[in-house]
Amino acid sequence: MFASGKKNAFIQIIFLMAALTIAMLATSCGGDGQTSQGQNNDYAGAANVSVAGNDGPPLPGTIIFIDRLTKDPDPGIVTIWSMSPNGGEPQRIVNNTGTIPTASDFSLSPDCTRIMYSRVTKPSSDSRSALTRGNPLIITGVDGTNPVTITASSRLSLWAPDGKSVAYEPFNTEAPADPRADPAFDIRRSDTSGNDLGLIFTGLAETVSWSPDGTRLAFSNMGSETRFPPLCTIDINGSNFTKLIEGSSDSWARMPSWSPDSRRLVYVQMAEGQSESGGGEIWTIDVQTREKKQIWSTSEDGAPSDVTWSPDGSAILFSLATDGKRRELWLVNENGENPRRILNLEGNDNIEVMTWCNCAKIPDSLEAVK
């Protein structure tokens, strides 16, 4: 009797283990034996994804990035993902499956409750034109409620650090194909209800960054007379325009991002002949002393982009382009030590860093831009 009981108990354990295994497989495969495209941890569109842990002290906040498919079979698909800077699979929060994205220039409010974007209303065979010309700038809740149109058309936009106002560059729909030739560009400020708060800067700016203390903007002045634009700052009221770094064929700065204490900028330094497909370095500059420091450099096989400070100022995030496609996310300490890759894609993907936020809660989805 005792031997028989042991045998029966053993058989029951085997059946229980088999049942648990089947249940786990069903969960990971969407319950029908197929990989579920609706699961947030399914990285759709990537032929291969490699996620590494953060080989350094734990970092706060959440990284949110955009993934655009740029080639067949699904050009134009836009997905937005969140991931921890300390490792773990990315979680999808937007899946836009249209052949031409219905929204562009996404930016999440500092408290992660609202999103600002340009709504594509005039699809065109010219995808760049469809995404950048004549499209209204809209603020809405992440669930799509309470939409407010800020302006009828814009080229870029960003939130104030306190979330109470936005800066944007109105787009002149009559502008020539080369925006550098159009002197009508400017940066304006508005509250989140669409009330104009005045002019900040007249000229064509690229990759504008708002200082965390709310007092200044930094940007590359693309409307300058030189081929190599200077890196500039300006106060929010339009005063104290300063050329922080002059551009030259040997060195020009782009994609500035403020440190959390508003004392330094991190930026990508390029030289003539370098592009997003190869070359470039990451530097920081103290905006008061003008002291510069090289943080990271790459070979001609890759180019850094989308440089962003961590919320605590201890690390810098950037995307890395190889073969013209930004497929990798990297971290490096703010002093230049311990560079490490945290995400690697292979396929038709093109990563754009959206923000590194420190919100109490990250939205599970952004219904407004689906």
CSV table of C-alpha atoms in Angstrom, one decimal:
chain,number,residue,atom,x,y,z
A,1,MET,CA,0.0,0.0,0.0
A,2,PHE,CA,2.8,2.4,0.9
A,3,ALA,CA,4.7,1.7,-2.3
A,4,SER,CA,1.5,2.1,-4.4
A,5,GLY,CA,0.7,5.4,-2.7
A,6,LYS,CA,4.2,6.7,-3.5
A,7,LYS,CA,3.8,5.7,-7.1
A,8,ASN,CA,0.4,7.4,-7.4
A,9,ALA,CA,1.8,10.6,-5.8
A,10,PHE,CA,4.7,10.6,-8.2
A,11,ILE,CA,2.4,10.2,-11.2
A,12,GLN,CA,0.2,13.1,-9.9
A,13,ILE,CA,3.3,15.3,-9.6
A,14,ILE,CA,4.3,14.5,-13.2
A,15,PHE,CA,0.8,15.4,-14.5
A,16,LEU,CA,0.9,18.6,-12.5
A,17,MET,CA,4.3,19.6,-13.9
A,18,ALA,CA,3.1,18.9,-17.5
A,19,ALA,CA,-0.1,21.0,-17.0
A,20,LEU,CA,2.0,23.9,-15.7
A,21,THR,CA,4.3,23.7,-18.7
A,22,ILE,CA,1.4,23.7,-21.1
A,23,ALA,CA,-0.1,26.7,-19.4
A,24,MET,CA,3.1,28.7,-19.5
A,25,LEU,CA,3.5,27.9,-23.2
A,26,ALA,CA,0.0,28.9,-23.9
A,27,THR,CA,0.5,32.2,-22.1
A,28,SER,CA,3.7,33.1,-24.0
A,29,CYS,CA,2.2,32.1,-27.3
A,30,GLY,CA,-1.1,34.0,-27.0
A,31,GLY,CA,-3.1,30.9,-26.0
A,32,ASP,CA,-3.4,29.5,-29.6
A,33,GLY,CA,0.1,28.3,-30.4
A,34,GLN,CA,0.9,31.5,-32.3
A,35,THR,CA,3.1,34.3,-31.1
A,36,SER,CA,0.7,37.0,-30.0
A,37,GLN,CA,1.3,40.3,-31.8
A,38,GLY,CA,-0.9,42.0,-29.2
A,39,GLN,CA,1.3,41.3,-26.3
A,40,ASN,CA,3.2,44.3,-25.0
A,41,ASN,CA,6.5,42.4,-24.7
A,42,ASP,CA,6.4,41.2,-28.3
A,43,TYR,CA,8.9,43.4,-30.2
A,44,ALA,CA,7.0,43.6,-33.5
A,45,GLY,CA,9.0,44.5,-36.6
A,46,ALA,CA,12.5,43.6,-35.4
A,47,ALA,CA,14.2,40.7,-37.0
A,48,ASN,CA,16.3,40.3,-33.9
A,49,VAL,CA,16.4,42.2,-30.6
A,50,SER,CA,19.0,42.0,-27.9
A,51,VAL,CA,18.4,43.6,-24.6
A,52,ALA,CA,21.3,43.9,-22.1
A,53,GLY,CA,21.2,44.9,-18.5
A,54,ASN,CA,22.7,48.1,-17.2
A,55,ASP,CA,26.3,47.3,-16.3
A,56,GLY,CA,26.5,50.1,-13.7
A,57,PRO,CA,24.6,51.6,-10.7
A,58,PRO,CA,20.8,51.4,-11.0
A,59,LEU,CA,19.3,54.3,-12.9
A,60,PRO,CA,16.0,56.0,-12.3
A,61,GLY,CA,13.1,56.6,-14.6
A,62,THR,CA,11.9,55.1,-17.9
A,63,ILE,CA,13.2,55.4,-21.5
A,64,ILE,CA,10.5,55.9,-24.1
A,65,PHE,CA,11.5,55.5,-27.8
A,66,ILE,CA,10.0,55.4,-31.2
A,67,ASP,CA,10.6,52.6,-33.7
A,68,ARG,CA,9.9,53.4,-37.4
A,69,LEU,CA,10.0,50.7,-40.0
A,70,THR,CA,11.7,52.2,-43.0
A,71,LYS,CA,11.7,49.5,-45.7
A,72,ASP,CA,9.5,46.8,-47.1
A,73,PRO,CA,7.4,44.9,-46.2
A,74,ASP,CA,5.9,47.5,-43.9
A,75,PRO,CA,7.4,51.0,-44.5
A,76,GLY,CA,6.0,53.7,-42.3
A,77,ILE,CA,4.8,51.6,-39.4
A,78,VAL,CA,5.4,53.5,-36.1
A,79,THR,CA,5.5,51.9,-32.7
A,80,ILE,CA,6.3,53.6,-29.4
A,81,TRP,CA,8.0,51.6,-26.6
A,82,SER,CA,9.0,52.0,-23.0
A,83,MET,CA,11.9,50.3,-21.3
A,84,SER,CA,13.8,50.4,-18.1
A,85,PRO,CA,17.4,51.8,-18.3
A,86,ASN,CA,18.4,48.9,-16.1
A,87,GLY,CA,17.4,46.1,-18.6
A,88,GLY,CA,14.3,44.1,-19.4
A,89,GLU,CA,12.1,43.7,-22.5
A,90,PRO,CA,10.6,46.9,-24.1
A,91,GLN,CA,6.9,47.3,-23.6
A,92,ARG,CA,4.8,48.6,-26.5
A,93,ILE,CA,2.5,51.5,-25.8
A,94,VAL,CA,1.6,52.5,-29.3
A,95,ASN,CA,1.2,50.4,-32.5
A,96,ASN,CA,0.3,52.5,-35.5
A,97,THR,CA,0.0,50.1,-38.5
A,98,GLY,CA,-0.8,52.6,-41.2
A,99,THR,CA,1.5,52.8,-44.2
A,100,ILE,CA,1.9,56.5,-43.5
A,101,PRO,CA,1.9,57.4,-39.8
A,102,THR,CA,-1.1,59.4,-38.8
A,103,ALA,CA,1.1,61.4,-36.3
A,104,SER,CA,4.6,62.6,-35.9
A,105,ASP,CA,6.8,64.7,-33.6
A,106,PHE,CA,5.6,62.9,-30.5
A,107,SER,CA,6.4,64.4,-27.1
A,108,LEU,CA,5.1,63.3,-23.7
A,109,SER,CA,4.3,65.9,-21.0
A,110,PRO,CA,6.6,66.0,-18.0
A,111,ASP,CA,4.0,64.3,-15.8
A,112,CYS,CA,3.2,61.6,-18.5
A,113,THR,CA,-0.5,62.4,-18.6
A,114,ARG,CA,-0.6,64.3,-22.0
A,115,ILE,CA,0.9,63.9,-25.4
A,116,MET,CA,1.7,66.5,-28.0
A,117,TYR,CA,2.0,65.5,-31.7
A,118,SER,CA,1.4,66.7,-35.2
A,119,ARG,CA,-1.6,65.1,-36.8
A,120,VAL,CA,-1.0,64.1,-40.5
A,121,THR,CA,-4.1,65.3,-42.3
A,122,LYS,CA,-2.8,65.5,-45.9
A,123,PRO,CA,-1.1,62.2,-46.9
A,124,SER,CA,1.3,62.6,-49.7
A,125,SER,CA,3.5,60.4,-51.9
A,126,ASP,CA,6.3,62.5,-50.4
A,127,SER,CA,6.5,60.9,-46.9
A,128,ARG,CA,8.7,63.8,-45.6
A,129,SER,CA,6.2,66.4,-46.9
A,130,ALA,CA,3.3,64.4,-45.4
A,131,LEU,CA,5.0,64.4,-42.0
A,132,THR,CA,6.3,68.0,-41.8
A,133,ARG,CA,4.1,70.3,-43.8
A,134,GLY,CA,0.7,71.8,-43.0
A,135,ASN,CA,-0.1,69.5,-40.1
A,136,PRO,CA,-1.9,70.8,-36.9
A,137,LEU,CA,-0.1,70.6,-33.6
A,138,ILE,CA,-2.4,68.9,-31.0
A,139,ILE,CA,-2.3,68.3,-27.2
A,140,THR,CA,-4.5,65.6,-25.8
A,141,GLY,CA,-4.7,63.3,-22.8
A,142,VAL,CA,-2.9,60.0,-23.3
A,143,ASP,CA,-6.3,58.4,-23.6
A,144,GLY,CA,-7.3,60.7,-26.4
A,145,THR,CA,-9.5,63.0,-24.4
A,146,ASN,CA,-9.7,66.8,-24.3
A,147,PRO,CA,-7.8,67.5,-27.6
A,148,VAL,CA,-6.6,71.1,-28.1
A,149,THR,CA,-5.1,72.4,-31.3
A,150,ILE,CA,-2.2,74.7,-30.6
A,151,THR,CA,-1.5,75.8,-34.2
A,152,ALA,CA,-2.6,74.9,-37.7
A,153,SER,CA,0.9,73.7,-38.8
A,154,SER,CA,4.2,73.2,-37.1
A,155,ARG,CA,7.6,71.7,-37.8
A,156,LEU,CA,8.8,70.9,-34.2
A,157,SER,CA,7.5,71.3,-30.7
A,158,LEU,CA,8.5,70.7,-27.1
A,159,TRP,CA,7.0,70.9,-23.6
A,160,ALA,CA,8.1,73.4,-20.9
A,161,PRO,CA,9.6,71.5,-17.9
A,162,ASP,CA,6.6,72.5,-15.7
A,163,GLY,CA,4.1,71.3,-18.4
A,164,LYS,CA,2.2,74.6,-18.4
A,165,SER,CA,3.3,75.8,-21.8
A,166,VAL,CA,4.9,74.6,-25.1
A,167,ALA,CA,7.4,76.0,-27.6
A,168,TYR,CA,6.9,75.3,-31.3
A,169,GLU,CA,8.1,76.3,-34.8
A,170,PRO,CA,5.1,77.3,-37.0
A,171,PHE,CA,5.5,75.8,-40.5
A,172,ASN,CA,5.1,78.2,-43.4
A,173,THR,CA,3.2,76.1,-45.9
A,174,GLU,CA,4.3,78.3,-48.8
A,175,ALA,CA,8.0,77.8,-47.9
A,176,PRO,CA,10.3,76.5,-50.6
A,177,ALA,CA,11.6,72.9,-50.5
A,178,ASP,CA,14.8,74.0,-48.8
A,179,PRO,CA,13.7,75.5,-45.5
A,180,ARG,CA,17.2,77.1,-45.0
A,181,ALA,CA,16.2,79.5,-47.8
A,182,ASP,CA,13.1,80.7,-45.9
A,183,PRO,CA,13.6,83.5,-43.4
A,184,ALA,CA,10.1,83.3,-42.0
A,185,PHE,CA,10.7,80.5,-39.5
A,186,ASP,CA,10.5,81.3,-35.8
A,187,ILE,CA,10.0,79.8,-32.4
A,188,ARG,CA,6.9,80.8,-30.5
A,189,ARG,CA,5.5,79.9,-27.2
A,190,SER,CA,1.9,79.0,-26.2
A,191,ASP,CA,0.0,77.8,-23.2
A,192,THR,CA,-1.6,74.4,-23.3
A,193,SER,CA,-4.9,75.9,-24.3
A,194,GLY,CA,-3.5,77.4,-27.5
A,195,ASN,CA,-3.1,81.0,-26.3
A,196,ASP,CA,-0.1,82.6,-27.8
A,197,LEU,CA,2.6,83.7,-25.3
A,198,GLY,CA,4.9,85.5,-27.8
A,199,LEU,CA,7.9,85.1,-30.0
A,200,ILE,CA,11.1,83.6,-28.7
A,201,PHE,CA,13.4,83.4,-31.7
A,202,THR,CA,13.3,84.3,-35.4
A,203,GLY,CA,15.2,81.8,-37.6
A,204,LEU,CA,15.3,78.1,-38.4
A,205,ALA,CA,16.2,76.0,-35.4
A,206,GLU,CA,17.0,72.2,-35.1
A,207,THR,CA,16.6,69.9,-32.1
A,208,VAL,CA,15.5,72.5,-29.6
A,209,SER,CA,16.0,71.7,-25.9
A,210,TRP,CA,14.3,73.5,-22.9
A,211,SER,CA,16.4,73.9,-19.8
A,212,PRO,CA,14.9,72.1,-16.7
A,213,ASP,CA,14.9,75.4,-14.8
A,214,GLY,CA,12.5,76.7,-17.5
A,215,THR,CA,14.6,79.8,-18.4
A,216,ARG,CA,16.3,79.0,-21.7
A,217,LEU,CA,16.3,77.1,-24.9
A,218,ALA,CA,19.3,75.5,-26.7
A,219,PHE,CA,19.4,74.7,-30.4
A,220,SER,CA,21.4,74.5,-33.5
A,221,ASN,CA,20.8,77.7,-35.5
A,222,MET,CA,20.2,76.2,-39.0
A,223,GLY,CA,19.3,79.5,-40.5
A,224,SER,CA,22.8,81.0,-40.0
A,225,GLU,CA,24.8,82.0,-43.0
A,226,THR,CA,27.4,79.3,-42.5
A,227,ARG,CA,27.0,75.7,-43.7
A,228,PHE,CA,28.1,74.7,-40.2
A,229,PRO,CA,25.5,76.0,-37.7
A,230,PRO,CA,26.4,77.4,-34.3
A,231,LEU,CA,25.0,76.0,-31.1
A,232,CYS,CA,23.0,78.7,-29.4
A,233,THR,CA,21.0,79.5,-26.3
A,234,ILE,CA,18.3,82.1,-25.8
A,235,ASP,CA,16.1,83.1,-22.8
A,236,ILE,CA,12.4,82.2,-23.0
A,237,ASN,CA,11.5,85.9,-23.2
A,238,GLY,CA,13.6,86.2,-26.4
A,239,SER,CA,16.6,88.0,-24.7
A,240,ASN,CA,20.2,87.0,-24.3
A,241,PHE,CA,20.7,85.2,-27.6
A,242,THR,CA,24.2,83.6,-27.3
A,243,LYS,CA,26.3,81.6,-29.7
A,244,LEU,CA,27.7,79.1,-27.3
A,245,ILE,CA,29.7,77.1,-29.9
A,246,GLU,CA,30.7,78.5,-33.3
A,247,GLY,CA,30.4,76.1,-36.2
A,248,SER,CA,33.2,75.3,-38.6
A,249,SER,CA,34.2,72.5,-41.1
A,250,ASP,CA,36.3,71.0,-38.4
A,251,SER,CA,33.6,70.9,-35.7
A,252,TRP,CA,29.9,71.8,-35.4
A,253,ALA,CA,27.5,70.9,-32.7
A,254,ARG,CA,23.9,69.6,-32.9
A,255,MET,CA,21.2,67.8,-30.9
A,256,PRO,CA,21.8,69.6,-27.6
A,257,SER,CA,20.2,68.3,-24.3
A,258,TRP,CA,20.3,70.1,-20.9
A,259,SER,CA,21.6,68.5,-17.8
A,260,PRO,CA,19.0,68.2,-15.0
A,261,ASP,CA,20.7,71.1,-13.1
A,262,SER,CA,20.6,73.3,-16.3
A,263,ARG,CA,24.3,74.0,-16.0
A,264,ARG,CA,25.6,71.8,-18.9
A,265,LEU,CA,24.6,70.7,-22.4
A,266,VAL,CA,25.4,67.4,-24.0
A,267,TYR,CA,25.6,67.4,-27.8
A,268,VAL,CA,26.8,65.6,-30.8
A,269,GLN,CA,29.9,67.0,-32.5
A,270,MET,CA,30.3,66.5,-36.2
A,271,ALA,CA,32.9,67.4,-38.8
A,272,GLU,CA,32.6,67.9,-42.5
A,273,GLY,CA,32.0,64.7,-44.3
A,274,GLN,CA,30.4,63.0,-41.3
A,275,SER,CA,26.8,62.2,-41.2
A,276,GLU,CA,24.2,60.1,-39.3
A,277,SER,CA,25.6,57.1,-41.1
A,278,GLY,CA,29.1,57.4,-39.8
A,279,GLY,CA,31.3,59.4,-37.5
A,280,GLY,CA,30.6,61.9,-34.7
A,281,GLU,CA,31.4,62.4,-31.0
A,282,ILE,CA,29.5,63.2,-27.8
A,283,TRP,CA,30.7,66.2,-25.8
A,284,THR,CA,29.4,68.3,-22.9
A,285,ILE,CA,29.9,72.0,-22.3
A,286,ASP,CA,29.4,74.1,-19.2
A,287,VAL,CA,27.2,77.0,-20.4
A,288,GLN,CA,28.8,79.5,-17.9
A,289,THR,CA,32.5,78.6,-18.2
A,290,ARG,CA,32.4,77.2,-21.8
A,291,GLU,CA,34.5,74.3,-20.5
A,292,LYS,CA,34.1,71.3,-22.9
A,293,LYS,CA,34.6,67.6,-22.3
A,294,GLN,CA,34.6,64.7,-24.7
A,295,ILE,CA,32.3,61.9,-23.4
A,296,TRP,CA,32.3,59.3,-26.2
A,297,SER,CA,33.6,58.8,-29.7
A,298,THR,CA,32.8,56.3,-32.4
A,299,SER,CA,34.4,54.9,-35.6
A,300,GLU,CA,33.3,55.7,-39.1
A,301,ASP,CA,30.9,52.7,-38.9
A,302,GLY,CA,28.5,54.4,-36.5
A,303,ALA,CA,27.1,57.8,-35.5
A,304,PRO,CA,25.5,58.9,-32.2
A,305,SER,CA,22.2,60.7,-32.1
A,306,ASP,CA,19.3,61.7,-29.7
A,307,VAL,CA,21.6,62.4,-26.8
A,308,THR,CA,19.6,62.6,-23.5
A,309,TRP,CA,20.5,63.0,-19.8
A,310,SER,CA,19.2,60.6,-17.2
A,311,PRO,CA,16.8,62.2,-14.7
A,312,ASP,CA,19.5,62.1,-12.0
A,313,GLY,CA,22.3,63.5,-14.3
A,314,SER,CA,24.5,60.4,-13.7
A,315,ALA,CA,24.3,59.0,-17.3
A,316,ILE,CA,23.7,59.9,-20.9
A,317,LEU,CA,21.6,57.9,-23.3
A,318,PHE,CA,22.0,58.0,-27.1
A,319,SER,CA,21.0,56.1,-30.2
A,320,LEU,CA,23.7,54.7,-32.5
A,321,ALA,CA,23.3,54.5,-36.3
A,322,THR,CA,25.0,51.8,-38.3
A,323,ASP,CA,24.5,51.6,-42.1
A,324,GLY,CA,22.4,54.8,-41.8
A,325,LYS,CA,19.8,53.2,-39.4
A,326,ARG,CA,19.6,54.0,-35.7
A,327,ARG,CA,19.3,50.4,-34.4
A,328,GLU,CA,21.1,50.6,-31.0
A,329,LEU,CA,20.6,52.4,-27.6
A,330,TRP,CA,23.7,53.1,-25.5
A,331,LEU,CA,24.4,54.4,-22.0
A,332,VAL,CA,27.6,56.1,-20.9
A,333,ASN,CA,28.3,57.7,-17.5
A,334,GLU,CA,28.3,61.5,-17.5
A,335,ASN,CA,32.0,61.5,-17.0
A,336,GLY,CA,32.6,59.4,-20.1
A,337,GLU,CA,33.2,56.1,-18.3
A,338,ASN,CA,31.5,52.7,-18.8
A,339,PRO,CA,29.8,53.0,-22.2
A,340,ARG,CA,27.4,50.0,-22.7
A,341,ARG,CA,24.8,49.0,-25.2
A,342,ILE,CA,21.4,48.3,-23.7
A,343,LEU,CA,19.4,47.6,-26.9
A,344,ASN,CA,20.3,46.2,-30.3
A,345,LEU,CA,18.0,45.7,-33.2
A,346,GLU,CA,18.4,44.1,-36.6
A,347,GLY,CA,16.0,44.7,-39.4
A,348,ASN,CA,14.3,47.7,-40.9
A,349,ASP,CA,14.0,49.6,-37.7
A,350,ASN,CA,15.0,53.2,-37.0
A,351,ILE,CA,15.0,54.2,-33.3
A,352,GLU,CA,14.3,57.7,-32.1
A,353,VAL,CA,14.7,58.5,-28.4
A,354,MET,CA,11.5,60.3,-27.3
A,355,THR,CA,12.3,61.0,-23.6
A,356,TRP,CA,13.9,59.7,-20.5
A,357,CYS,CA,11.2,60.5,-17.9
A,358,ASN,CA,10.8,60.0,-14.2
A,359,CYS,CA,7.1,59.8,-14.0
A,360,ALA,CA,5.3,58.0,-11.2
A,361,LYS,CA,3.3,56.1,-13.8
A,362,ILE,CA,4.0,55.4,-17.5
A,363,PRO,CA,0.9,55.1,-19.7
A,364,ASP,CA,0.1,51.5,-20.8
A,365,SER,CA,-1.1,52.9,-24.2
A,366,LEU,CA,-1.4,56.2,-26.0
A,367,GLU,CA,-4.8,55.9,-27.6
A,368,ALA,CA,-4.6,59.4,-29.0
A,369,VAL,CA,-2.1,58.5,-31.7
A,370,LYS,CA,-3.1,54.9,-32.6
